[in-house]
Each structure stands twice: as structure tokens, then as C-alpha cells.
Amino acid sequence: MSHSRRTFMKTGALAAIGLAAPTILRLGGRAWAADEVPVGIMYSLTGTTAIVEKSMNQCAQMAIAEINAKGGVLGKKLRPIIEDPASEPRTYSEKARKLTIEDKVPVIFGCYTSASRKAVLPVVERRKGLLVWPTWYEGEECSKNVLYAGSAVPNQQLENSLPWLKKNLGRNKLFIVGSDYAFPRGMAKTSKTICKGIGMEVVGDEYLPLGHTEWASMVSKIGSSGADVIFSNVVGDSIVAFYRELRNQGYDFEKLPLCSSTTTEVEIKAMGPEYAKGSYVSLPYFQTVDTPQNKVFVEAFKAYAGPDAVTHAAMEAVYIGVHIWAMAAEKAGDVSPEAVVANAGGLSFDAPQGKVTIDAENLHTYLTPRIGKTRDDGLLDIVDQYPQPLLPLPYSGVGETADKRICTAKGATL
Amino acid sequence: METFVIGLSIASILFMVALGLAIIYGTMKVINLAHGEMVMIGAYVTVLATKHLGFNLYLCLPLAFLVTAGFGLVIERTVVRRLYGRLLDTLLATWGIALILQQLIRIHFGLGLFGIHIDGLGSDLQNVPVPAELQKTLYFLGANIPVYRAFIFMVALLLGAITWWLIYKTRFGSQLRAVSVARNTAAACGVNDKRVNMLAFAYGSGLAGIAGVLVSGFKTVSPDMGTPYVVDAFLVVVAGGVGHLVGTFISAGILGEVQSFVATWLNDVYGRTVLFAVVILILLFKPQGLFVSRSR
């Protein structure tokens, strides 16, 4: 017994040294070739949100390859360092720390959920790093270490869609349903402010936990609430169960229209297009956007990721983020976070969705609000779009307007 | 009325999952934490069979039963059999099996490592086409009843009846009951208790597989979908009295309806809370569950 224990200890110690060796050898720090700029890419390749984030990772790599093919930034090639935060907010913050401290990257392209952004935020703020954040989110954030490139805020998804539902479909009684966390609650807050302004009645505002898949009671509650239109901020796996339950209980999107802020081409593909057919989505980008840039973008991505790949809003935002960052660094003549942030304001990029511009005050993006209607093949027909990009107002839920800004270059003043 | 039907359908799924669990626990005193994964495998059988074999949902019911029963058989023969009488060990072992099964689906049974990807496996969400006649709603007693939910209820009733017949009317059933009451005595009387165990485990797993097929029609199919079912099914088994068919049936009904009514009245989060509270109350006042088998 004692013998075998000793052997165990020996092998254990050897194994420990073996495992530790690479770290010890690496202590000297990383030396990058002088003609390269390391950039962090941090989207989950495993875990619950991997389905969407995988395509965002591919899109970031594609955009970086495009930039490198044109000679890189300031004559230097971008070198992507890819980390997998595994859909865990805590891992996001660890990986962000690793990227900023150990790899010394001047920028991280990453995050998809608000929870992950909130986990990374303290890291980039304390270490004076930069996060380029892509996803549409609940707003009420005004960090100077985050470039909200391509990321829509509630006013850019709601200011167009709620009045449209009232005017074009003649709907007046809104039921807001969402997953229970910051984004859907923030969306509901802004929705209520807008509804008050246009005279729509909010008859329900309900939440179920993230990942909840038993929607029967909620759906029958929507039915008995007297609502004549649903606005959905349901996220992730739940979307599929929710849409399927609506169908099973005999709802028809022509009679009871549903508009979602979150259901992209990816989720529609996952649930089967016949379940989403006829429902609306409000986002700045759909695969069907008719611009020359988008044709090139869709073709390039299919060539990169395979012919079955779909493009979607979160992915397009990643694409915008990488390009805007490169333009800002080029303009500043420096890749450091402060220089990029100081020069990003006012920059425009011809994105697949059309022209996008970074607002100098709040570092958010002017985007073109669009409403899509789901068709048989799982893509969306665009039924409404703004003639030009709309000003981002991250604090619209608490009364921010174009004349009375809450988030300015100096930070948020509430 | 609609709420009642929703409750019935929740109860039906609970009943099918719990029934298998009750049989397995009743016969061999094994708490099978991999039971939820049998639901998951049933759902994936449906995804794969509809995608690659062109099966419809009805044909998937017997197929999923056979496949999950097969999985159950293998698990019993390779792992559980060696751990009889060691409750904690079986708990851990079956939990481990549950994790392994989830990951196997994620990595395409290991084929993913060689770059082979089977359409329908992997960590993505999957969906199953539902026959058109099940997507309708019926107008009945002043309420719109989703046909799919009614279908689930019918299948559950049918399975309940078959299980009752199997346990109380067949030779295998009397052996099963004998083994669950007094294993050694039964074995001494010439009952092959190992074989009974094996078949009971397979049958219980098969029932969960059928529940998986039905669940796949209205929920998301993903590798970790099964886990919540084990917890719920355990509540049903514990509240209904261990190893009692009628008890499982009635407690599934009660818990399903409680959840449905509270969820409609307040919301699902409260529904779950009240559900747990009810189970705790039942256990406080009837520690053996609602129904107690007199034989013990």
C-alpha cells in the first residue's frame, strides 16, 4: 500500500512539473514580431451561446483577414489571439484579464450576452484596455473603454417598430414578454416610455427564467390578456419553445402579430422556419438587406464558413466593429486604446446594412432600424426601414433625447 | 379549462418519466440520475429518424422505446449491476453516465474528432417536424385544446395501462413485484432476479425515451435538455409513494395541475416554487408519500 502510494506521489509530482513547465518557460513574456499587432478575439466556442458566438468568431477572423490582405493597420499585420470563454461570465473576465495582461492586446473583439460584457467591463476599465462590443443590448451604459460598434440600443429597435405596429397593423394593446435578465427588462422599460408617447396600452409585461422551456402557461396568459400584439425579448433556447408553443395553442401571426428584438436567422433555422413564418423582427441587419456591400459580405462569409451558413445581425456588428477599430487606429496613427477611442467618434463605414457612424459623445453607433417579416425559407423580407441611420440613445429608457444627452464624452450624467 | 389541459399535459410527461424511475427504484433501489438523459436520447432519436430515415413522429415512438431500452440495458449490464446495494455509488455512477451521454451527443459520439459530423447531433439546438394534424386545436367545452397536448395525454394513459397490465397481469410482473418486495426470497424460489432487474431497467428507460419523443415536438432539443426532468420526476415519485403505480399517477396529476394553475395565475417561477412547497408539505405529513405499499 505504502509503496503504491509512493509511486502515486512520484508520478503526481512529475505530472505537476510537466503541466507547469510551459508556464515556467513562458515567464519571459511574449515577444511579438515588430510588424504585427496582437488583437484578442473572445467569443464562446463551447457552452450554451456557442451556436451564435461561433459564427461571430468566424466573422471576426474573416474581417481581420480582409484587413491584413489590404496591408493591415499602420503597415502592421493583425494577429488574432483566439480565446474560448465557454459561455461563462466568470471565464470571460479571466480570459479578458489574460488577453490584456499577458498578451498585452490593445483591443478585444468579444462578448455576446450582456452578462459577459458586464464581467469584462471592470477588467478593461481598470487595465485601460478596449472592448469592441457587438450585440444589441439594454443600454444605460457609457463606458469609455468600450466601443459600442454596430451595437443597437433600445431606441434603435423600438422607436421604429412600436409606432409601425400601431400605424400599419392597427394594434393598440401590447404584451411584452421576455427572458428574465437585464436586456429584456431594459427593453420593456424603453417600450413603456415609447408606448406612453404614442398612446399604446401595455397589457402585460412578463418574464420567464433564461433557458425556460415550458411556455404553455405564459402563452395561454397572453391569449387571455386581451393583447392584440406581442413584443418578444425572449432569448436563446427559450425562443424555440416559445414559438412552438404559440403554434401548438393555435395562434396565428396574422391575427396576433409578434415582433421580436432577438430572433435572428440563427434561431429561426433552429426552430424550423414554418414556426416563425409571418412573425416580425426589429433589427438593423438581415441577410436580405439589399446593398452591394451586403452581397459581397454574404458571399464572402459563405465562402469562408460553408454554403449553408447564414449571416445575422450580431455577426454583422462584429464585422463593423473590426473595421471601425482598424479605421480609428489608422486615423490615430496608434493602436493604443486611448488613441483609438479619441479618434473613433465621427468615423463612418460602409457596412452591409448601409452607412454606419460612431457617435463622438457616447461611442455608440448610428444604425438603420429595420423590420423584417419571416418567410418560408427562414430569411426575412424587409417590410420597413429608415431612410437614414438613427442616432443611438443608450439612456432613452430614462428620458434621454437628442437634445438632452445623458451619455456624453465626459461620461454619464444622470 | 385550457389551464387544466396544460396541467394534464405537463402531468403526462411527468408521469411517463416518473413511471420509469419508480419502476427502477422500486425494483432495485437504484436512483437513476441518467434517467433524464433517456428523455434526451428519445428526443434525439426522433430528430435523427425524421431527418435521415424519413420517419414521422408516430413511428418514432416505438423506435425511441427500443433504442433507449437498449441504452438502459447496456447501462444496467455494464455499470449498475456491479453496484447493487450501494445507493451512493449508483447515484454517482449514473450521474457520471448522464454527463457522458450529454457529451457524446455534443461530440457526435466521438466521430466529431475525425471530422465526421452527423446532421442532427452536436451542441446545436435541433427541431422536429410535427404532423399537421397534431398542430391543430380542438374546440371542446368552451376552450381551445391543443391537439398535441391531448395526444400526449392519450399516450401517457395508454402507457400507464400497458404498464399496469405488465406489472399486475403477467408472469414477468409478478416476478418483478416479488423481487421488489423480497429479493432473496424471490431468488431462492427460482426467480432470476438479475434478469428481472435488467428488463425493469430497460423498460423504465424505454418509457423515458417515449416521453422524449413527445417532448421533442414542443420543446427545444439540446444535449442538456434531460436534466430538469430527473428532478421533477423524483418529486413525483417521492410524493406519490415509492414503487406505487397509482401513487405515481395521481401525484403526477396533482403536481402538473398545481404548476399549471399557479403559473397561469402568477407565473412559472411561482409555479415551481409552489410545486416544491407542496412536495415538502406532503413529505412532512406523509413521509412515505401519498400512497404506501402495504407489503412493506
XYZ file of C-alpha atoms in Angstrom:
710
model
C 0.000 0.000 0.000
C 2.679 2.453 1.065
C 4.690 1.507 -1.966
C 1.861 2.191 -4.343
C 1.162 5.461 -2.588
C 4.740 6.497 -3.039
C 4.651 5.687 -6.734
C 1.480 7.693 -6.938
C 3.148 10.673 -5.302
C 6.087 10.404 -7.648
C 4.019 10.269 -10.772
C 1.835 13.025 -9.388
C 4.802 15.290 -8.809
C 6.194 14.535 -12.240
C 2.861 15.278 -13.821
C 2.599 18.549 -11.919
C 6.029 19.633 -13.122
C 5.121 18.594 -16.637
C 1.940 20.641 -16.538
C 3.654 23.633 -15.031
C 6.610 23.590 -17.410
C 5.057 25.537 -20.272
C 4.065 28.296 -17.843
C 7.539 28.437 -16.373
C 9.139 28.557 -19.782
C 6.761 31.308 -20.801
C 7.629 33.573 -17.903
C 9.777 35.732 -20.132
C 6.598 37.187 -21.616
C 5.539 37.236 -25.184
C 7.604 38.904 -27.782
C 5.606 39.835 -30.836
C 7.199 40.370 -34.170
C 7.600 44.098 -34.642
C 5.419 44.098 -37.747
C 2.427 42.508 -36.001
C -0.348 43.814 -33.771
C -1.948 41.187 -31.499
C -5.731 41.521 -31.184
C -7.958 39.472 -28.901
C -10.984 37.552 -30.197
C -13.197 36.293 -27.399
C -16.416 34.572 -28.429
C -17.615 31.315 -26.863
C -16.887 28.254 -28.946
C -18.466 25.944 -26.372
C -21.414 26.208 -24.000
C -24.967 27.463 -24.382
C -24.411 30.528 -26.578
C -21.802 28.859 -28.779
C -24.235 28.443 -31.690
C -24.315 32.176 -32.301
C -20.887 33.100 -30.984
C -19.106 30.603 -33.210
C -20.299 32.490 -36.265
C -19.218 35.768 -34.629
C -15.754 34.328 -34.089
C -15.566 33.284 -37.744
C -16.761 36.704 -38.845
C -14.123 38.497 -36.748
C -11.409 36.308 -38.251
C -12.762 36.957 -41.717
C -12.730 40.731 -41.154
C -9.175 40.585 -39.814
C -8.083 38.550 -42.837
C -9.661 41.202 -45.091
C -7.746 43.971 -43.332
C -4.493 42.015 -43.475
C -4.993 41.354 -47.185
C -5.070 45.121 -47.688
C -1.815 45.590 -45.796
C -3.008 45.576 -42.194
C -3.156 48.554 -39.847
C -0.373 51.169 -39.932
C 1.633 48.796 -42.070
C 1.417 46.033 -39.476
C -0.464 42.763 -39.822
C -3.159 41.997 -37.233
C -2.537 38.769 -35.392
C -5.684 37.302 -33.824
C -5.363 35.612 -30.421
C -8.459 33.475 -30.001
C -9.820 32.629 -26.564
C -12.860 30.485 -25.759
C -14.736 31.826 -22.710
C -17.168 28.858 -22.798
C -20.365 30.901 -22.275
C -19.415 31.562 -18.639
C -19.253 35.212 -17.490
C -16.504 34.361 -14.994
C -14.395 32.784 -17.713
C -14.955 35.890 -19.845
C -13.390 38.030 -17.165
C -10.467 35.607 -16.719
C -9.801 35.456 -20.438
C -10.084 39.239 -20.756
C -7.514 39.597 -17.973
C -5.223 37.115 -19.710
C -5.535 38.954 -23.023
C -4.861 42.406 -21.562
C -2.123 41.486 -19.079
C -0.288 38.566 -20.602
C -0.814 39.090 -24.323
C -0.976 42.886 -23.988
C -3.550 43.224 -26.745
C -4.693 46.802 -27.416
C -8.219 45.615 -28.263
C -10.561 42.709 -27.550
C -13.317 41.879 -30.000
C -15.721 39.872 -27.916
C -18.797 39.102 -25.846
C -22.341 38.370 -26.919
C -24.520 38.446 -23.795
C -24.851 41.450 -21.511
C -23.761 39.279 -18.599
C -20.443 38.630 -20.332
C -19.949 42.340 -21.135
C -20.588 43.286 -17.520
C -17.968 40.697 -16.495
C -15.355 42.101 -18.867
C -16.114 45.766 -18.144
C -14.176 46.095 -14.849
C -11.157 44.392 -16.429
C -10.894 46.739 -19.417
C -11.695 49.789 -17.293
C -9.064 49.083 -14.663
C -6.415 47.974 -17.153
C -7.249 50.804 -19.575
C -7.996 48.305 -22.312
C -10.606 48.397 -25.022
C -13.544 46.098 -25.688
C -15.312 46.301 -29.029
C -18.853 45.169 -28.195
C -21.161 43.980 -30.968
C -24.585 42.887 -29.712
C -27.752 44.968 -29.405
C -28.297 45.481 -25.682
C -30.355 47.196 -22.966
C -28.389 50.474 -22.949
C -27.732 52.547 -19.815
C -24.006 52.187 -20.145
C -21.482 54.878 -21.034
C -18.014 53.367 -20.654
C -15.046 54.985 -22.342
C -13.271 51.633 -22.552
C -15.933 50.088 -24.732
C -16.530 50.867 -28.385
C -20.205 50.038 -28.950
C -19.654 49.469 -32.660
C -22.628 48.056 -34.519
C -24.449 47.510 -31.249
C -28.059 48.676 -31.285
C -29.617 50.237 -28.177
C -33.358 50.085 -27.321
C -34.350 53.281 -29.126
C -32.919 51.877 -32.370
C -35.087 48.755 -32.118
C -38.227 50.228 -30.577
C -38.643 53.773 -31.903
C -39.333 52.321 -35.338
C -41.159 49.101 -34.514
C -43.769 50.085 -31.901
C -45.206 53.009 -33.917
C -45.085 50.794 -37.009
C -47.153 48.083 -35.303
C -49.687 50.724 -34.284
C -49.841 52.571 -37.591
C -49.545 49.797 -40.166
C -51.205 46.908 -38.339
C -53.597 48.999 -36.225
C -52.543 47.355 -32.970
C -53.035 49.061 -29.623
C -52.670 46.502 -26.851
C -49.120 45.343 -26.341
C -47.948 42.305 -24.386
C -44.223 42.414 -23.610
C -42.647 39.045 -22.885
C -39.009 38.293 -22.186
C -36.349 36.205 -20.522
C -35.613 37.349 -17.014
C -32.431 39.431 -17.061
C -31.093 42.897 -17.793
C -31.684 43.129 -21.549
C -35.413 42.228 -21.714
C -36.154 44.364 -18.652
C -34.300 47.325 -20.181
C -36.202 46.850 -23.443
C -39.518 46.765 -21.565
C -38.637 49.997 -19.774
C -37.998 51.829 -23.055
C -41.078 50.202 -24.652
C -43.290 51.616 -21.902
C -41.829 55.104 -22.358
C -42.473 54.937 -26.112
C -45.950 53.411 -25.723
C -46.993 56.244 -23.423
C -45.887 58.723 -26.077
C -47.824 57.143 -28.950
C -50.890 56.057 -26.988
C -50.423 52.301 -26.969
C -51.571 50.331 -23.967
C -49.216 47.820 -22.311
C -51.480 44.986 -21.101
C -48.762 42.633 -19.932
C -45.076 42.604 -19.029
C -43.948 39.109 -18.097
C -40.683 37.228 -17.738
C -39.526 33.626 -17.529
C -36.046 32.462 -16.486
C -33.349 32.123 -19.172
C -33.484 28.697 -20.734
C -37.057 28.016 -19.582
C -38.800 25.655 -21.989
C -42.316 25.200 -20.582
C -44.189 28.097 -22.201
C -47.749 26.751 -22.154
C -48.984 28.828 -19.238
C -47.352 32.010 -20.483
C -48.834 31.582 -23.944
C -52.328 30.978 -22.618
C -51.895 34.025 -20.388
C -51.030 36.130 -23.428
C -54.177 34.789 -25.071
C -56.422 35.784 -22.192
C -54.775 39.187 -21.600
C -56.665 40.817 -24.461
C -53.411 41.771 -26.187
C -53.556 42.292 -29.939
C -49.797 42.325 -30.473
C -46.824 40.654 -28.753
C -43.355 42.113 -28.356
C -40.825 39.403 -27.543
C -37.454 39.886 -25.853
C -37.112 36.147 -25.271
C -33.533 34.931 -25.654
C -31.719 31.726 -26.592
C -33.170 28.203 -26.297
C -36.431 29.576 -24.960
C -37.215 31.219 -28.301
C -37.751 27.872 -29.952
C -40.042 26.558 -27.210
C -41.976 29.843 -27.152
C -42.695 29.991 -30.895
C -43.578 26.296 -31.000
C -45.983 26.694 -28.104
C -47.694 29.623 -29.829
C -48.302 27.383 -32.822
C -49.451 24.435 -30.703
C -52.040 26.572 -28.969
C -53.375 27.617 -32.337
C -52.093 31.190 -32.595
C -51.713 32.743 -35.991
C -49.214 35.555 -36.503
C -51.591 37.188 -38.981
C -54.247 37.559 -36.261
C -51.935 38.129 -33.314
C -48.712 39.604 -34.715
C -45.467 39.066 -32.872
C -42.457 41.331 -33.145
C -39.158 40.195 -31.667
C -35.991 42.088 -30.851
C -33.852 38.968 -30.604
C -34.931 36.281 -33.065
C -32.272 36.204 -35.766
C -31.797 33.954 -38.768
C -29.932 31.507 -36.497
C -32.830 30.934 -34.109
C -35.322 30.702 -36.962
C -33.192 27.994 -38.522
C -33.064 26.158 -35.174
C -36.832 26.129 -34.606
C -37.807 25.343 -38.200
C -38.925 28.304 -40.365
C -42.562 27.158 -40.508
C -42.956 28.057 -36.819
C -41.698 31.610 -37.234
C -43.308 32.310 -40.598
C -45.156 35.624 -40.599
C -43.592 36.948 -37.400
C -41.691 40.236 -37.334
C -38.198 41.073 -36.128
C -36.778 44.532 -35.455
C -33.023 44.704 -36.015
C -30.697 46.873 -38.111
C -29.460 43.996 -40.252
C -30.932 40.962 -42.015
C -29.280 38.683 -44.545
C -31.718 40.035 -47.136
C -30.618 43.695 -46.851
C -30.229 44.965 -50.389
C -26.907 46.762 -50.591
C -23.867 45.996 -52.750
C -21.785 45.696 -49.560
C -24.138 43.056 -48.177
C -23.983 40.948 -51.355
C -20.212 40.881 -51.054
C -20.427 40.225 -47.306
C -22.860 37.285 -47.594
C -20.846 35.721 -50.418
C -17.571 36.209 -48.587
C -18.956 34.640 -45.426
C -20.419 31.667 -47.279
C -17.066 31.133 -48.950
C -15.426 31.371 -45.520
C -17.809 29.295 -43.384
C -19.580 26.997 -45.833
C -22.549 27.315 -48.198
C -25.190 26.642 -45.508
C -24.037 29.484 -43.270
C -26.493 32.307 -42.618
C -25.480 35.854 -41.756
C -27.217 37.701 -38.934
C -27.263 40.980 -37.026
C -24.799 40.088 -34.239
C -22.325 38.904 -36.802
C -22.613 41.974 -38.979
C -21.966 44.073 -35.872
C -18.715 42.159 -35.281
C -17.731 42.936 -38.857
C -18.469 46.635 -38.329
C -16.510 46.629 -35.072
C -13.318 45.186 -36.522
C -13.338 47.571 -39.494
C -14.204 50.690 -37.485
C -11.465 49.850 -34.990
C -8.926 49.482 -37.800
C -10.037 52.797 -39.325
C -9.768 54.576 -35.973
C -6.281 53.151 -35.344
C -5.215 54.165 -38.839
C -6.527 57.698 -38.273
C -4.864 57.966 -34.855
C -1.582 56.564 -36.116
C -1.570 54.454 -32.960
C -3.318 51.254 -31.818
C -3.457 52.160 -28.107
C -6.966 52.119 -26.597
C -6.957 55.856 -25.700
C -5.885 56.895 -29.183
C -8.475 54.651 -30.857
C -11.303 55.865 -28.611
C -10.299 59.517 -29.135
C -10.394 59.074 -32.908
C -13.386 56.741 -33.343
C -16.032 59.460 -32.976
C -17.479 60.562 -36.287
C -15.928 57.723 -38.296
C -18.199 56.197 -40.930
C -18.051 52.784 -42.537
C -19.996 51.379 -45.476
C -21.297 48.312 -43.668
C -23.506 45.571 -45.141
C -26.541 47.302 -43.563
C -25.574 50.643 -45.136
C -23.597 53.563 -43.765
C -22.864 53.417 -40.032
C -21.248 56.201 -37.994
C -19.778 56.250 -34.494
C -21.258 58.954 -32.271
C -18.464 61.012 -30.718
C -20.364 61.586 -27.465
C -21.404 58.090 -26.431
C -19.260 55.815 -28.679
C -22.415 54.037 -29.827
C -23.335 53.670 -33.500
C -25.795 55.310 -35.863
C -27.652 52.321 -37.358
C -30.549 51.896 -39.770
C -33.605 50.454 -37.958
C -35.370 47.791 -39.993
C -38.354 45.496 -39.589
C -38.268 42.078 -41.221
C -41.067 39.575 -41.767
C -40.111 35.906 -41.636
C -40.749 33.935 -44.796
C -40.803 30.231 -45.710
C -37.074 29.768 -46.131
C -36.186 31.248 -42.735
C -34.873 34.539 -44.093
C -36.753 37.799 -43.618
C -38.419 40.183 -46.051
C -37.722 43.765 -45.095
C -41.087 45.477 -44.663
C -39.862 48.769 -43.207
C -36.589 50.636 -42.975
C -35.475 54.122 -42.061
C -34.165 56.255 -44.924
C -31.069 57.107 -42.884
C -29.292 55.835 -39.783
C -30.787 56.690 -36.390
C -28.956 58.360 -33.524
C -28.147 55.928 -30.702
C -29.519 56.971 -27.295
C -28.366 54.430 -24.689
C -30.382 56.116 -21.922
C -33.666 56.520 -23.818
C -35.452 54.417 -21.174
C -34.818 57.137 -18.588
C -35.654 60.041 -20.856
C -32.550 60.726 -22.959
C -33.291 62.626 -26.162
C -31.144 64.031 -28.960
C -31.205 67.496 -27.360
C -30.807 66.345 -23.802
C -27.968 63.819 -23.764
C -27.253 61.792 -20.672
C -24.216 59.929 -22.006
C -21.607 62.384 -23.275
C -17.883 62.286 -23.969
C -17.347 63.102 -20.287
C -19.387 60.114 -19.121
C -22.956 59.632 -17.946
C -24.687 62.415 -16.031
C -27.905 61.132 -14.514
C -60.218 24.664 -18.870
C -57.199 25.481 -21.049
C -55.118 25.682 -17.908
C -56.427 22.285 -16.862
C -55.428 20.733 -20.176
C -51.964 22.298 -19.998
C -51.681 20.870 -16.488
C -52.716 17.458 -17.791
C -50.049 17.530 -20.465
C -47.346 18.590 -18.007
C -48.582 15.812 -15.749
C -48.493 13.295 -18.603
C -44.837 13.959 -19.352
C -44.036 13.865 -15.633
C -45.928 10.596 -15.327
C -44.081 8.896 -18.169
C -40.675 9.940 -16.858
C -41.544 9.200 -13.248
C -43.064 5.815 -14.027
C -39.780 4.512 -15.394
C -37.935 5.963 -12.448
C -40.404 4.440 -9.986
C -40.088 1.003 -11.535
C -36.306 1.155 -11.470
C -36.159 2.469 -7.914
C -38.902 0.148 -6.723
C -37.254 -2.963 -8.121
C -33.600 -2.449 -7.457
C -33.322 0.577 -5.140
C -31.188 2.428 -7.625
C -31.608 6.158 -8.009
C -31.011 6.556 -11.686
C -29.731 10.059 -12.373
C -29.197 9.193 -16.034
C -32.951 8.901 -16.449
C -33.281 12.438 -17.806
C -30.715 11.573 -20.461
C -33.032 8.800 -21.626
C -35.570 11.544 -22.352
C -32.844 13.401 -24.221
C -31.869 10.308 -26.217
C -35.511 9.698 -27.080
C -35.686 13.232 -28.436
C -32.504 12.798 -30.457
C -33.749 9.500 -31.873
C -36.725 11.481 -33.149
C -34.504 14.178 -34.643
C -32.274 11.646 -36.391
C -35.079 9.351 -37.554
C -37.114 12.202 -39.037
C -34.035 13.703 -40.683
C -32.367 10.629 -42.076
C -34.972 7.860 -42.226
C -37.990 9.958 -43.126
C -39.941 8.664 -40.121
C -42.885 10.626 -38.792
C -43.464 11.287 -35.123
C -45.715 8.250 -34.595
C -43.156 5.790 -35.943
C -40.552 7.335 -33.693
C -42.448 6.273 -30.566
C -41.672 2.531 -30.803
C -38.240 3.220 -32.293
C -37.241 5.522 -29.437
C -38.577 2.983 -26.954
C -36.344 0.286 -28.411
C -33.259 2.491 -28.649
C -33.494 3.904 -25.133
C -34.386 0.487 -23.726
C -31.200 -0.710 -25.411
C -29.213 2.075 -23.769
C -30.837 1.177 -20.443
C -29.935 -2.467 -20.899
C -26.304 -1.651 -21.603
C -26.065 0.746 -18.646
C -27.565 -1.867 -16.337
C -25.329 -4.681 -17.524
C -22.097 -2.708 -17.541
C -22.353 -0.370 -14.580
C -25.414 -0.550 -12.371
C -25.303 -4.336 -11.956
C -21.920 -4.108 -10.219
C -23.139 -1.550 -7.726
C -26.310 -3.063 -6.264
C -26.988 -2.198 -2.667
C -24.618 0.777 -2.766
C -27.031 3.651 -3.079
C -24.487 6.481 -3.083
C -22.237 4.743 -5.581
C -25.062 4.152 -8.027
C -26.094 7.772 -7.593
C -22.625 8.965 -8.569
C -22.167 6.391 -11.309
C -25.471 7.164 -13.007
C -24.773 10.883 -12.729
C -21.458 10.263 -14.446
C -23.231 8.288 -17.149
C -25.611 11.206 -17.592
C -22.705 13.597 -18.190
C -21.021 11.168 -20.555
C -24.181 10.747 -22.610
C -24.615 14.520 -22.930
C -21.063 14.958 -24.125
C -21.342 12.012 -26.527
C -24.175 13.817 -28.279
C -22.121 17.018 -28.347
C -19.099 15.351 -29.937
C -21.164 13.252 -32.381
C -20.318 10.050 -30.473
C -16.647 10.821 -30.921
C -16.884 10.975 -34.710
C -16.509 14.757 -34.435
C -12.858 14.162 -33.591
C -12.350 12.655 -37.022
C -14.169 15.477 -38.725
C -17.342 13.453 -39.336
C -20.413 15.467 -38.482
C -23.826 13.868 -38.339
C -26.620 16.248 -39.184
C -28.825 16.349 -36.101
C -26.167 15.813 -33.439
C -23.713 18.261 -31.883
C -24.323 21.023 -29.392
C -26.733 22.953 -31.629
C -30.432 23.180 -30.981
C -32.468 20.731 -33.028
C -36.066 20.665 -34.124
C -38.551 18.003 -35.089
C -41.356 18.377 -37.623
C -44.769 17.731 -36.097
C -47.501 16.110 -38.249
C -50.016 18.704 -39.448
C -52.978 17.069 -37.710
C -51.253 17.467 -34.345
C -50.668 21.183 -34.879
C -54.375 21.977 -34.801
C -56.542 22.963 -31.893
C -59.857 21.403 -30.894
C -62.792 23.377 -29.625
C -64.078 21.447 -26.645
C -66.219 22.502 -23.662
C -65.716 26.187 -24.395
C -61.972 26.003 -24.663
C -59.360 25.666 -27.366
C -57.430 22.499 -26.724
C -54.128 21.953 -28.492
C -54.350 18.561 -30.190
C -50.688 17.895 -29.478
C -51.240 18.226 -25.726
C -54.251 15.938 -25.914
C -52.163 13.429 -27.874
C -49.508 13.438 -25.142
C -52.208 12.751 -22.581
C -53.568 9.798 -24.572
C -50.118 8.271 -24.981
C -49.489 8.639 -21.242
C -52.793 6.947 -20.408
C -52.031 4.126 -22.810
C -48.560 3.592 -21.368
C -49.996 3.682 -17.868
C -52.469 0.968 -18.833
C -49.809 -1.170 -20.518
C -47.540 -0.848 -17.500
C -50.381 -1.780 -15.159
C -51.128 -4.847 -17.266
C -47.448 -5.755 -17.386
C -46.978 -5.489 -13.641
C -50.210 -6.981 -12.395
C -51.261 -9.430 -15.122
C -48.147 -11.063 -16.475
C -45.646 -13.565 -15.199
C -42.840 -11.036 -15.540
C -44.907 -8.599 -13.491
C -45.366 -10.979 -10.598
C -41.659 -11.742 -10.639
C -40.944 -8.029 -10.650
C -43.195 -7.463 -7.676
C -41.703 -10.429 -5.874
C -38.166 -9.148 -6.410
C -39.017 -5.656 -5.263
C -40.604 -6.935 -2.028
C -38.111 -9.631 -1.083
C -35.237 -10.088 -3.445
C -33.507 -13.002 -1.732
C -36.680 -14.965 -1.098
C -37.738 -14.497 -4.688
C -34.332 -15.603 -5.895
C -34.496 -18.619 -3.630
C -37.823 -19.519 -5.193
C -36.194 -19.648 -8.585
C -36.817 -16.169 -9.911
C -33.893 -14.978 -11.972
C -33.628 -11.631 -10.194
C -30.750 -10.362 -12.331
C -32.807 -10.812 -15.451
C -35.767 -9.086 -13.813
C -33.530 -6.150 -12.873
C -32.176 -5.873 -16.354
C -35.566 -5.917 -18.029
C -37.045 -3.484 -15.500
C -34.196 -1.054 -16.110
C -34.616 -1.353 -19.860
C -38.383 -0.913 -19.681
C -38.104 2.116 -17.404
C -35.559 3.694 -19.743
C -37.796 2.971 -22.716
C -40.683 4.827 -21.095
C -38.456 7.875 -20.658
C -37.474 7.544 -24.317
C -41.123 7.763 -25.357
C -41.509 10.862 -23.185
C -38.501 12.235 -25.063
C -40.220 11.786 -28.438
C -43.299 13.644 -27.203
C -41.267 16.431 -25.601
C -39.269 16.976 -28.799
C -42.418 18.156 -30.547
C -42.869 21.294 -28.492
C -39.603 21.957 -26.750
C -36.049 22.619 -27.763
C -33.909 19.552 -28.331
C -30.396 20.032 -26.971
C -27.868 17.812 -25.181
C -28.681 19.095 -21.685
C -32.461 19.102 -22.034
C -32.919 15.999 -19.877
C -31.570 17.216 -16.563
C -34.636 19.140 -15.321
C -36.821 16.075 -15.884
C -34.971 13.899 -13.370
C -35.617 16.420 -10.621
C -39.302 16.757 -11.447
C -39.766 13.041 -11.845
C -38.135 12.444 -8.482
C -40.558 14.830 -6.860
C -43.392 12.838 -8.367
C -42.012 9.502 -7.237
C -41.275 10.725 -3.724
C -44.606 12.477 -3.303
C -46.580 9.592 -4.727
C -45.033 6.911 -2.576
C -42.123 4.872 -3.814
C -42.934 1.921 -6.013
C -46.638 2.589 -6.256
C -48.179 2.822 -9.715
C -51.394 4.590 -8.722
C -49.471 6.888 -6.399
C -47.163 7.957 -9.233
C -50.171 8.510 -11.481
C -52.059 10.671 -9.010
C -49.086 12.647 -7.750
C -48.032 13.431 -11.339
C -51.562 14.695 -11.911
C -51.580 16.842 -8.782
C -48.130 18.321 -9.344
C -48.781 19.011 -13.031
C -52.022 20.829 -12.263
C -50.510 22.783 -9.359
C -47.748 24.005 -11.615
C -50.081 24.874 -14.456
C -52.664 26.751 -12.359
C -50.161 28.742 -10.332
C -48.182 29.502 -13.497
C -51.249 30.900 -15.241
C -52.384 32.777 -12.183
C -48.986 34.300 -11.302
C -46.127 32.994 -13.418
C -43.966 29.927 -13.953
C -41.388 30.877 -11.353
C -44.082 30.936 -8.674
C -45.453 27.751 -10.217
C -42.195 25.969 -9.492
C -41.946 27.447 -6.001
C -45.423 26.316 -5.034
C -44.698 22.919 -6.546
C -41.688 22.437 -4.288
C -43.645 23.700 -1.301
C -46.434 21.190 -1.969
C -43.952 18.327 -2.144
C -42.342 19.400 1.128
C -45.765 19.576 2.780
C -46.660 16.105 1.530
C -43.406 14.741 2.904
C -43.912 16.483 6.249
C -47.314 14.958 6.793
C -46.943 11.728 4.861
C -43.247 10.873 4.917
C -43.878 7.705 2.918
C -45.662 9.607 0.180
C -49.341 9.803 -0.618
C -49.688 6.084 -1.100
C -47.893 3.457 0.893
C -47.423 -0.054 -0.341
C -48.806 -2.235 2.396
C -46.414 -5.050 1.665
C -43.501 -3.321 3.359
